[in-house]
PDB file of C-alpha atoms and ligand atoms in Angstrom:
ATOM      1  CA  MET A   1     -18.519  12.378  24.289  1.00 85.00           C
ATOM      2  CA  THR A   2     -19.746   8.612  24.326  1.00 86.00           C
ATOM      3  CA  CYS A   3     -18.323   5.420  23.934  1.00 87.00           C
ATOM      4  CA  ASP A   4     -19.578   4.772  19.986  1.00 85.00           C
ATOM      5  CA  ASP A   5     -17.810   8.163  19.671  1.00 86.00           C
ATOM      6  CA  PHE A   6     -14.646   8.024  21.355  1.00 89.00           C
ATOM      7  CA  GLN A   7     -14.435   4.620  19.108  1.00 86.00           C
ATOM      8  CA  ALA A   8     -15.082   5.948  15.754  1.00 85.00           C
ATOM      9  CA  HIS A   9     -12.459   8.861  16.875  1.00 87.00           C
ATOM     10  CA  TYR A  10      -9.982   6.165  18.040  1.00 88.00           C
ATOM     11  CA  LEU A  11     -10.127   4.271  15.195  1.00 84.00           C
ATOM     12  CA  ALA A  12      -9.802   6.855  12.723  1.00 82.00           C
ATOM     13  CA  ARG A  13      -6.791   8.573  14.799  1.00 83.00           C
ATOM     14  CA  ASP A  14      -8.461  11.194  15.889  1.00 82.00           C
ATOM     15  CA  GLY A  15      -8.259  12.036  19.557  1.00 82.00           C
ATOM     16  CA  GLY A  16      -7.788  14.755  21.574  1.00 87.00           C
ATOM     17  CA  ALA A  17      -9.165  16.076  25.284  1.00 90.00           C
ATOM     18  CA  ASP A  18     -12.191  14.513  25.302  1.00 90.00           C
ATOM     19  CA  SER A  19     -11.100  11.457  24.120  1.00 91.00           C
ATOM     20  CA  ASP A  20      -8.706  11.156  26.759  1.00 92.00           C
ATOM     21  CA  ALA A  21     -11.000  12.884  29.401  1.00 93.00           C
ATOM     22  CA  HIS A  22     -13.469   9.616  28.322  1.00 92.00           C
ATOM     23  CA  LEU A  23     -11.064   7.407  28.419  1.00 92.00           C
ATOM     24  CA  ALA A  24      -9.415   7.801  31.826  1.00 92.00           C
ATOM     25  CA  GLY A  25     -13.067   7.385  32.981  1.00 91.00           C
ATOM     26  CA  CYS A  26     -14.532   4.464  31.368  1.00 90.00           C
ATOM     27  CA  ASN A  27     -13.996   1.030  32.054  1.00 88.00           C
ATOM     28  CA  TRP A  28     -15.638  -0.037  29.280  1.00 86.00           C
ATOM     29  CA  CYS A  29     -13.958   1.635  25.986  1.00 88.00           C
ATOM     30  CA  ARG A  30     -10.451   0.519  27.748  1.00 89.00           C
ATOM     31  CA  SER A  31     -11.651  -3.114  28.100  1.00 88.00           C
ATOM     32  CA  ARG A  32     -11.775  -2.827  24.648  1.00 86.00           C
ATOM     33  CA  ILE A  33      -8.586  -0.748  23.369  1.00 89.00           C
ATOM     34  CA  GLU A  34      -6.225  -4.048  22.767  1.00 88.00           C
ATOM     35  CA  GLU A  35      -9.174  -4.728  20.614  1.00 86.00           C
ATOM     36  CA  LEU A  36      -9.202  -1.277  18.506  1.00 86.00           C
ATOM     37  CA  ASP A  37      -5.472  -1.600  18.283  1.00 88.00           C
ATOM     38  CA  ALA A  38      -5.640  -4.727  16.174  1.00 84.00           C
ATOM     39  CA  ILE A  39      -8.227  -3.180  13.991  1.00 82.00           C
ATOM     40  CA  ARG A  40      -6.364   0.144  13.227  1.00 81.00           C
ATOM     41  CA  LEU A  41      -3.257  -1.444  12.547  1.00 81.00           C
ATOM     42  CA  GLN A  42      -5.423  -3.733  10.076  1.00 76.00           C
ATOM     43  CA  LEU A  43      -7.036  -0.191   9.097  1.00 75.00           C
ATOM     44  CA  ASP A  44      -3.136   0.858   8.500  1.00 72.00           C
ATOM     45  CA  ALA A  45      -1.859  -1.842   6.553  1.00 68.00           C
ATOM     46  CA  THR A  46      -4.861  -1.876   4.247  1.00 62.00           C
ATOM     47  CA  ALA A  47      -5.126   1.558   3.399  1.00 57.00           C
ATOM     48  CA  MET A  48      -1.732   1.123   2.555  1.00 54.00           C
ATOM     49  CA  TRP A  49      -1.483  -1.029   0.211  1.00 53.00           C
ATOM     50  CA  GLU A  50      -5.154  -1.777  -1.266  1.00 55.00           C
ATOM     51  CA  ALA A  51      -8.867  -1.223  -0.938  1.00 58.00           C
ATOM     52  CA  PRO A  52     -10.653  -1.953   2.521  1.00 58.00           C
ATOM     53  CA  SER A  53     -11.593  -5.744   2.723  1.00 65.00           C
ATOM     54  CA  ASP A  54     -15.068  -7.131   3.241  1.00 70.00           C
ATOM     55  CA  GLU A  55     -13.776  -8.829   5.942  1.00 72.00           C
ATOM     56  CA  LEU A  56     -12.174  -5.918   7.700  1.00 70.00           C
ATOM     57  CA  GLU A  57     -15.452  -3.585   7.176  1.00 69.00           C
ATOM     58  CA  GLU A  58     -17.487  -6.858   9.006  1.00 73.00           C
ATOM     59  CA  ALA A  59     -15.173  -6.619  11.587  1.00 72.00           C
ATOM     60  CA  ILE A  60     -15.169  -2.550  11.748  1.00 69.00           C
ATOM     61  CA  VAL A  61     -18.515  -3.086  12.423  1.00 69.00           C
ATOM     62  CA  ALA A  62     -19.049  -6.117  14.200  1.00 73.00           C
ATOM     63  CA  SER A  63     -16.655  -4.721  16.518  1.00 70.00           C
ATOM     64  CA  LEU A  64     -19.035  -1.164  17.561  1.00 65.00           C
ATOM     65  CA  ARG A  65     -21.345  -3.318  17.483  1.00 67.00           C
ATOM     66  CA  ARG A  66     -19.854  -4.849  20.699  1.00 65.00           C
ATOM     67  CA  THR A  67     -20.502  -1.417  22.268  1.00 58.00           C
ATOM     68  CA  ARG A  68     -24.410  -1.770  22.149  1.00 54.00           C
ATOM     69  CA  GLY A  69     -25.128  -6.049  21.900  1.00 54.00           C
ATOM     70  CA  PRO A  70     -27.611  -6.207  18.826  1.00 52.00           C
ATOM     71  CA  ILE A  71     -29.011  -3.535  16.265  1.00 47.00           C
ATOM     72  CA  ALA A  72     -32.682  -3.242  17.344  1.00 51.00           C
ATOM     73  CA  PRO A  73     -34.878  -2.790  15.081  1.00 48.00           C
ATOM     74  CA  THR A  74     -36.168   0.081  18.298  1.00 49.00           C
ATOM     75  CA  ASN A  75     -32.780   1.202  18.546  1.00 54.00           C
ATOM     76  CA  ARG A  76     -32.434   3.623  15.604  1.00 55.00           C
ATOM     77  CA  ALA A  77     -30.229   5.474  17.188  1.00 60.00           C
ATOM     78  CA  TRP A  78     -27.493   3.797  17.528  1.00 59.00           C
ATOM     79  CA  THR A  79     -27.630   2.372  14.276  1.00 61.00           C
ATOM     80  CA  ALA A  80     -26.852   5.937  12.572  1.00 61.00           C
ATOM     81  CA  THR A  81     -24.643   6.399  14.894  1.00 66.00           C
ATOM     82  CA  ALA A  82     -23.181   2.829  14.218  1.00 66.00           C
ATOM     83  CA  VAL A  83     -23.073   4.114   9.897  1.00 66.00           C
ATOM     84  CA  ALA A  84     -22.227   7.625  10.942  1.00 66.00           C
ATOM     85  CA  ALA A  85     -19.048   6.226  12.770  1.00 69.00           C
ATOM     86  CA  LEU A  86     -18.506   3.457  10.111  1.00 71.00           C
ATOM     87  CA  LEU A  87     -18.381   6.725   7.836  1.00 68.00           C
ATOM     88  CA  VAL A  88     -15.781   8.950   9.809  1.00 69.00           C
ATOM     89  CA  VAL A  89     -13.272   5.092   9.158  1.00 70.00           C
ATOM     90  CA  VAL A  90     -14.141   5.088   5.755  1.00 69.00           C
ATOM     91  CA  ALA A  91     -13.310   8.694   5.215  1.00 66.00           C
ATOM     92  CA  GLY A  92      -9.604   8.154   6.749  1.00 67.00           C
ATOM     93  CA  ALA A  93      -9.298   5.164   4.914  1.00 66.00           C
ATOM     94  CA  PHE A  94      -9.947   7.063   1.235  1.00 60.00           C
ATOM     95  CA  VAL A  95      -8.689   9.986   1.852  1.00 59.00           C
ATOM     96  CA  LEU A  96      -5.445   7.298   2.044  1.00 59.00           C
ATOM     97  CA  ILE A  97      -6.268   5.472  -0.530  1.00 55.00           C
ATOM     98  CA  GLN A  98      -6.498   8.405  -2.665  1.00 51.00           C
ATOM     99  CA  SER A  99      -3.053   9.589  -1.865  1.00 53.00           C
ATOM    100  CA  ARG A 100      -2.366   6.212  -3.541  1.00 69.00           C
ATOM    101  CA  GLN A 101      -2.045   7.122  -6.737  1.00 80.00           C
ATOM    102  CA  PRO A 102       1.082   6.557  -8.429  1.00 86.00           C
ATOM    103  CA  ASP A 103       3.191   9.991  -8.671  1.00 88.00           C
ATOM    104  CA  TRP A 104       3.599   9.241 -11.875  1.00 91.00           C
ATOM    105  CA  ASP A 105       2.858   6.262 -14.432  1.00 92.00           C
ATOM    106  CA  ILE A 106       5.064   5.204 -17.922  1.00 94.00           C
ATOM    107  CA  ALA A 107       5.381   3.078 -20.512  1.00 94.00           C
ATOM    108  CA  LEU A 108       8.520   0.644 -20.546  1.00 96.00           C
ATOM    109  CA  PRO A 109       8.605   0.269 -24.032  1.00 96.00           C
ATOM    110  CA  ALA A 110      10.081  -3.562 -25.265  1.00 96.00           C
ATOM    111  CA  SER A 111      13.696  -3.834 -27.684  1.00 95.00           C
ATOM    112  CA  PRO A 112      12.854  -5.150 -31.420  1.00 94.00           C
ATOM    113  CA  GLY A 113      12.461  -9.340 -30.697  1.00 92.00           C
ATOM    114  CA  ILE A 114      11.229  -8.663 -27.182  1.00 93.00           C
ATOM    115  CA  GLY A 115       7.334  -9.697 -27.183  1.00 91.00           C
ATOM    116  CA  ALA A 116       6.471  -7.697 -24.242  1.00 95.00           C
ATOM    117  CA  THR A 117       4.338  -4.626 -23.467  1.00 95.00           C
ATOM    118  CA  ALA A 118       5.550  -3.665 -19.763  1.00 96.00           C
ATOM    119  CA  SER A 119       4.585  -0.295 -18.060  1.00 95.00           C
ATOM    120  CA  VAL A 120       5.601   0.965 -14.452  1.00 95.00           C
ATOM    121  CA  ALA A 121       4.042   3.782 -12.838  1.00 93.00           C
ATOM    122  CA  GLY A 122       5.655   5.467  -8.963  1.00 93.00           C
ATOM    123  CA  TRP A 123       5.399   6.861  -5.863  1.00 91.00           C
ATOM    124  CA  ASN A 124       8.125   9.333  -4.594  1.00 91.00           C
ATOM    125  CA  THR A 125       8.614   8.469  -1.518  1.00 90.00           C
ATOM    126  CA  PRO A 126      11.582  10.639   0.916  1.00 90.00           C
ATOM    127  CA  ALA A 127      13.417   6.866   1.485  1.00 93.00           C
ATOM    128  CA  GLY A 128      13.183   6.842  -2.177  1.00 95.00           C
ATOM    129  CA  THR A 129      11.281   5.415  -5.110  1.00 95.00           C
ATOM    130  CA  ARG A 130       8.155   2.912  -4.962  1.00 94.00           C
ATOM    131  CA  MET A 131       7.940   0.911  -7.855  1.00 95.00           C
ATOM    132  CA  GLU A 132       5.066  -1.296  -9.314  1.00 94.00           C
ATOM    133  CA  PHE A 133       5.447  -2.665 -12.371  1.00 95.00           C
ATOM    134  CA  SER A 134       3.334  -4.424 -14.835  1.00 95.00           C
ATOM    135  CA  ILE A 135       4.286  -6.311 -17.314  1.00 96.00           C
ATOM    136  CA  ASN A 136       3.040  -9.000 -19.873  1.00 95.00           C
ATOM    137  CA  GLY A 137       4.237 -11.473 -22.239  1.00 95.00           C
ATOM    138  CA  LEU A 138       7.575 -11.367 -21.405  1.00 96.00           C
ATOM    139  CA  GLU A 139       9.052 -14.605 -21.373  1.00 95.00           C
ATOM    140  CA  PRO A 140      10.397 -16.507 -18.412  1.00 95.00           C
ATOM    141  CA  ALA A 141      13.793 -16.344 -17.579  1.00 95.00           C
ATOM    142  CA  GLY A 142      15.770 -19.665 -17.539  1.00 94.00           C
ATOM    143  CA  GLU A 143      17.245 -22.519 -15.391  1.00 93.00           C
ATOM    144  CA  ASN A 144      20.257 -19.703 -14.691  1.00 93.00           C
ATOM    145  CA  GLU A 145      19.024 -16.252 -15.311  1.00 95.00           C
ATOM    146  CA  TYR A 146      17.065 -13.527 -13.445  1.00 96.00           C
ATOM    147  CA  TYR A 147      15.855 -10.652 -15.064  1.00 96.00           C
ATOM    148  CA  GLU A 148      17.552  -7.293 -12.567  1.00 96.00           C
ATOM    149  CA  ILE A 149      15.456  -4.141 -12.799  1.00 97.00           C
ATOM    150  CA  TRP A 150      18.118  -0.943 -13.600  1.00 97.00           C
ATOM    151  CA  LEU A 151      17.320   2.843 -12.624  1.00 97.00           C
ATOM    152  CA  THR A 152      20.230   5.272 -14.304  1.00 96.00           C
ATOM    153  CA  ALA A 153      21.279   8.861 -13.856  1.00 96.00           C
ATOM    154  CA  ASP A 154      21.560  11.292 -16.468  1.00 91.00           C
ATOM    155  CA  ASP A 155      26.076  11.563 -15.547  1.00 94.00           C
ATOM    156  CA  GLY A 156      25.092   7.146 -15.969  1.00 92.00           C
ATOM    157  CA  ARG A 157      25.781   5.428 -12.532  1.00 95.00           C
ATOM    158  CA  HIS A 158      23.501   2.827 -11.864  1.00 94.00           C
ATOM    159  CA  VAL A 159      21.530   1.485  -9.040  1.00 96.00           C
ATOM    160  CA  SER A 160      19.643  -1.998  -8.744  1.00 96.00           C
ATOM    161  CA  ALA A 161      16.520  -1.746  -8.024  1.00 96.00           C
ATOM    162  CA  GLY A 162      15.311  -5.482  -7.924  1.00 95.00           C
ATOM    163  CA  THR A 163      15.137  -8.625  -9.822  1.00 96.00           C
ATOM    164  CA  PHE A 164      12.201 -11.207 -10.929  1.00 96.00           C
ATOM    165  CA  THR A 165      12.278 -14.007 -13.101  1.00 96.00           C
ATOM    166  CA  GLY A 166       9.244 -13.893 -15.843  1.00 95.00           C
ATOM    167  CA  PRO A 167       6.069 -12.062 -16.428  1.00 95.00           C
ATOM    168  CA  GLY A 168       3.212 -10.072 -13.756  1.00 94.00           C
ATOM    169  CA  ARG A 169       2.842  -7.794 -10.899  1.00 93.00           C
ATOM    170  CA  ILE A 170       6.475  -6.840 -10.131  1.00 95.00           C
ATOM    171  CA  GLU A 171       7.552  -4.340  -6.720  1.00 94.00           C
ATOM    172  CA  SER A 172      10.275  -2.835  -6.353  1.00 96.00           C
ATOM    173  CA  PHE A 173      12.142  -0.197  -4.765  1.00 96.00           C
ATOM    174  CA  ALA A 174      15.460   2.005  -5.214  1.00 96.00           C
ATOM    175  CA  GLY A 175      17.112   4.213  -2.742  1.00 96.00           C
ATOM    176  CA  VAL A 176      17.422   6.788  -5.451  1.00 96.00           C
ATOM    177  CA  SER A 177      14.912   9.853  -6.638  1.00 95.00           C
ATOM    178  CA  ARG A 178      13.263   8.480 -10.360  1.00 93.00           C
ATOM    179  CA  ARG A 179      14.314  12.701 -10.284  1.00 93.00           C
ATOM    180  CA  ASP A 180      17.936  12.616 -10.022  1.00 94.00           C
ATOM    181  CA  PHE A 181      17.532   8.909 -11.973  1.00 96.00           C
ATOM    182  CA  PRO A 182      15.424   9.591 -14.926  1.00 95.00           C
ATOM    183  CA  ARG A 183      15.809   6.363 -17.295  1.00 96.00           C
ATOM    184  CA  ILE A 184      14.176   2.293 -16.011  1.00 97.00           C
ATOM    185  CA  TRP A 185      15.129  -0.447 -17.831  1.00 97.00           C
ATOM    186  CA  VAL A 186      14.921  -3.498 -17.727  1.00 97.00           C
ATOM    187  CA  THR A 187      18.265  -6.591 -18.251  1.00 96.00           C
ATOM    188  CA  LEU A 188      18.270 -10.410 -18.350  1.00 96.00           C
ATOM    189  CA  GLU A 189      21.517 -11.735 -16.620  1.00 95.00           C
ATOM    190  CA  PRO A 190      23.438 -14.156 -16.437  1.00 93.00           C
ATOM    191  CA  ASN A 191      23.691 -16.048 -12.812  1.00 90.00           C
ATOM    192  CA  ASP A 192      26.703 -15.895 -13.197  1.00 87.00           C
ATOM    193  CA  GLY A 193      28.229 -14.212  -9.808  1.00 85.00           C
ATOM    194  CA  ASP A 194      28.730 -11.187 -11.243  1.00 85.00           C
ATOM    195  CA  GLU A 195      26.526  -8.382 -10.525  1.00 84.00           C
ATOM    196  CA  GLY A 196      27.626  -5.609 -12.877  1.00 86.00           C
ATOM    197  CA  ILE A 197      24.888  -5.202 -16.255  1.00 88.00           C
ATOM    198  CA  GLY A 198      25.789  -8.185 -18.467  1.00 85.00           C
ATOM    199  CA  GLY A 199      22.708  -9.307 -20.233  1.00 88.00           C
ATOM    200  CA  PRO A 200      20.746  -8.309 -23.329  1.00 94.00           C
ATOM    201  CA  THR A 201      17.916  -5.428 -22.685  1.00 96.00           C
ATOM    202  CA  VAL A 202      15.281  -6.221 -23.242  1.00 96.00           C
ATOM    203  CA  LEU A 203      12.828  -3.490 -21.654  1.00 97.00           C
ATOM    204  CA  ASP A 204      13.547   0.608 -21.459  1.00 96.00           C
ATOM    205  CA  THR A 205      12.267   4.148 -21.378  1.00 95.00           C
ATOM    206  CA  GLY A 206      15.059   5.449 -22.772  1.00 90.00           C
ATOM    207  CA  SER A 207      17.325   7.963 -21.538  1.00 71.00           C
TER     208      SER A 207
HETATM  209 ZN1  LIG B 301     -16.578   4.882  27.104  1.00 72.35          ZN
END
């Protein structure tokens, strides 16, 4: 196994006995582990939430370049290796990005008199439901008000999934599954110390 192979596999978290043996016997790769770990963390964080940035791609290329110095025009073999190594990383990131597609994506109709359009995408996770609300045209909440997201079960139990103050892209999480709590709705709540549902409904998938 070459140093390039090792580092590409390491970045892709695709190590094995060969990788372990290479690392044990290679001072150069051991000296670069800290930098590779930093890139790996960045890859993990990026793959969770967004497409890889140009900076990240540059960081990977720059890091791989340092294994052999600048790419000379005659060093075609190295260039091919770098491209192959980058493809391993990008393919890994692509698989993670694909798996980020929401499990469901539904409209969130506005109540009569509320001039807003909204939808919510959701990801079912072992810890609950991650949601991303996309809300346009909703009046910003007043000074002593906030909007609150609720999930409601068929038997009437409610779980709050967070509060917000105006339109835009809202990240939310609820510690229940949507299968058990199918209704998603938003109320405008007075900030009066009462944690119950008190205000008017502005958005609602209906039960
Ligand atoms: Zn090495």
